[in-house]
């Protein structure tokens, strides 16, 4: 059994530094997707609680924006240390509500701490500019200021680190924030409230509430006191939030869906391509927005790759988060299993050949067999849609141009990967792919030091890297005259 530590099984909202129930007293259940067991309940909040959280954040912003940067850095460093001190408890909590293997949950919590440290460091480097003045008697400068109250909505696939990417830069910039974690994984979200409280972050600066996504989302996107919306989730919901944010002209950062291609050229090292494909396809059971969705393999290496990739996929142990050597956990819910089955059925009907897996796993609940389908074609459902499950379609191609064209044949543009040893091809393909993140001979490339964000319908803005704080800052141009120069 996973241990859900009492101190992190928080069943209230964290608003204005207080732990409070929903106004109606209503709650909803949080389940372990590997067993169906109810772990506990959290508040079913709506519009009224959201308004109160926004007002608290707005009030807190008046003072928080004025404290020294070193005070904010100190708070972030304490937050970083607290995350690491509680890494095991937070990982167990995350694994219980999300289902991922415990080693991945530990990694995610560590990654959250890394984001907090990174933005604590970046807080000290929010440089402005002096601008050469066209007037002899005036001086010009550009300063940076926090945007104000931020509304954040996050998904269930990385319930800790997706909040880290938003809370840490917001605080580093001097913003305050109202967060709504996903319904499936609210405890990892509420844990941030407790950690922020213990780190001495003032009341109202970070607020976390759970509940009805539509009601909370509507208030966050329309309330005039919220100056920025940051979202990670599906393109469908991101577009709704973007359009709702129009009437009050909020700044927006959106990390939305992906449809990552993974291209293997004839000259690639097949073993490292297989290793990269396994890591990039099956991490979090295929439930990440940078997960490989389509594998394109050049004809000369195709059969060898398929043989080794199928064997590596079949060898992955599926099971509960805390079992030894487990690499694949359950999908988040039954709907995800049904959707995965639909992808497989559609592919088989159109000529796809299953080389391993293909069915719901004997373990039941959210479990699905890691699956490889060859003979994939561009008319199959997964060529256009994000699978978000452990199914790996393999397509065969002949030329470099053909591979790049097929890889770009999607409205998404988040991550892509390719394997080759040829330097010229590396540059041609790297520059030809319309994606925000490119892995060359690497299948897992996310790092706190690098900007994460998509082209096309995959998103707007960047998280992480030195760019990650910019979305939380306004630039103010100042012209000073009357200087007697
Ligand atoms: P996924 O497909 O990964 O579940 P979603 O986009 O559905 O992605 O969910 C991501 C986040 O968006 C979750 O916190 C969810 O509660 C929230 N969400 C879903 N629908 C809406 C909506 N209409 N307005 C605001 N937030 C929403």
PDB file of C-alpha atoms and ligand atoms in Angstrom, residues 153-157 180-183 211-218 231-238 240-241 244 332 388, ligand 1:
ATOM      1  CA  UNK A 153      -5.253  25.747 -14.052  1.00  0.00           C
ATOM      2  CA  UNK A 154      -3.260  22.518 -14.152  1.00  0.00           C
ATOM      3  CA  UNK A 155      -3.671  18.912 -15.361  1.00  0.00           C
ATOM      4  CA  UNK A 156      -3.481  15.548 -13.605  1.00  0.00           C
ATOM      5  CA  UNK A 157      -0.522  14.024 -15.484  1.00  0.00           C
ATOM      6  CA  UNK A 180      -7.057  25.128  -9.522  1.00  0.00           C
ATOM      7  CA  UNK A 181      -5.502  21.663  -9.738  1.00  0.00           C
ATOM      8  CA  UNK A 182      -7.188  18.894 -11.764  1.00  0.00           C
ATOM      9  CA  UNK A 183     -10.090  16.984 -10.208  1.00  0.00           C
ATOM     10  CA  UNK A 211     -13.969  21.989  -7.493  1.00  0.00           C
ATOM     11  CA  UNK A 212     -16.065  22.614 -10.567  1.00  0.00           C
ATOM     12  CA  UNK A 213     -13.639  23.403 -13.421  1.00  0.00           C
ATOM     13  CA  UNK A 214     -16.167  25.279 -15.532  1.00  0.00           C
ATOM     14  CA  UNK A 215     -17.389  27.565 -12.723  1.00  0.00           C
ATOM     15  CA  UNK A 216     -13.889  28.241 -11.378  1.00  0.00           C
ATOM     16  CA  UNK A 217     -12.473  28.696 -14.882  1.00  0.00           C
ATOM     17  CA  UNK A 218     -15.156  31.207 -15.824  1.00  0.00           C
ATOM     18  CA  UNK A 231      -2.962  26.841 -18.208  1.00  0.00           C
ATOM     19  CA  UNK A 232      -1.600  23.383 -18.919  1.00  0.00           C
ATOM     20  CA  UNK A 233      -4.001  20.852 -20.409  1.00  0.00           C
ATOM     21  CA  UNK A 234      -5.843  19.978 -23.576  1.00  0.00           C
ATOM     22  CA  UNK A 235      -6.027  22.266 -26.601  1.00  0.00           C
ATOM     23  CA  UNK A 236      -9.819  22.048 -26.415  1.00  0.00           C
ATOM     24  CA  UNK A 237      -9.970  23.540 -22.902  1.00  0.00           C
ATOM     25  CA  UNK A 238      -7.095  25.936 -23.590  1.00  0.00           C
ATOM     26  CA  UNK A 240     -12.099  27.930 -24.205  1.00  0.00           C
ATOM     27  CA  UNK A 241      -9.951  29.684 -21.609  1.00  0.00           C
ATOM     28  CA  UNK A 244     -12.978  33.639 -22.112  1.00  0.00           C
ATOM     29  CA  UNK A 332      -5.940   7.923 -15.196  1.00  0.00           C
ATOM     30  CA  UNK A 388      -2.267   9.831 -24.129  1.00  0.00           C
TER      31      UNK A 388
HETATM   32  P1  LIG B   1      -6.836  16.561 -19.742  1.00  0.00           P
HETATM   33  O1  LIG B   1      -7.385  16.087 -21.054  1.00  0.00           O
HETATM   34  O2  LIG B   1      -5.381  16.428 -19.570  1.00  0.00           O
HETATM   35  O3  LIG B   1      -7.653  16.146 -18.555  1.00  0.00           O
HETATM   36  P2  LIG B   1      -8.113  19.057 -19.598  1.00  0.00           P
HETATM   37  O4  LIG B   1      -7.788  20.175 -20.504  1.00  0.00           O
HETATM   38  O5  LIG B   1      -9.443  18.435 -19.688  1.00  0.00           O
HETATM   39  O6  LIG B   1      -6.934  18.071 -19.832  1.00  0.00           O
HETATM   40  O7  LIG B   1      -7.883  19.472 -18.088  1.00  0.00           O
HETATM   41  C1  LIG B   1      -6.828  20.289 -17.660  1.00  0.00           C
HETATM   42  C2  LIG B   1      -7.330  21.187 -16.562  1.00  0.00           C
HETATM   43  O8  LIG B   1      -8.378  22.009 -17.101  1.00  0.00           O
HETATM   44  C3  LIG B   1      -7.952  20.462 -15.369  1.00  0.00           C
HETATM   45  O9  LIG B   1      -7.597  21.161 -14.191  1.00  0.00           O
HETATM   46  C4  LIG B   1      -9.424  20.569 -15.626  1.00  0.00           C
HETATM   47  O10 LIG B   1     -10.191  20.550 -14.446  1.00  0.00           O
HETATM   48  C5  LIG B   1      -9.506  21.941 -16.245  1.00  0.00           C
HETATM   49  N1  LIG B   1     -10.707  22.187 -17.071  1.00  0.00           N
HETATM   50  C6  LIG B   1     -11.423  21.312 -17.806  1.00  0.00           C
HETATM   51  N2  LIG B   1     -12.455  21.928 -18.417  1.00  0.00           N
HETATM   52  C7  LIG B   1     -12.398  23.238 -18.048  1.00  0.00           C
HETATM   53  C8  LIG B   1     -13.178  24.414 -18.347  1.00  0.00           C
HETATM   54  N3  LIG B   1     -14.221  24.366 -19.150  1.00  0.00           N
HETATM   55  N4  LIG B   1     -12.808  25.581 -17.770  1.00  0.00           N
HETATM   56  C9  LIG B   1     -11.742  25.627 -16.948  1.00  0.00           C
HETATM   57  N5  LIG B   1     -10.962  24.584 -16.652  1.00  0.00           N
HETATM   58  C10 LIG B   1     -11.278  23.396 -17.178  1.00  0.00           C
END
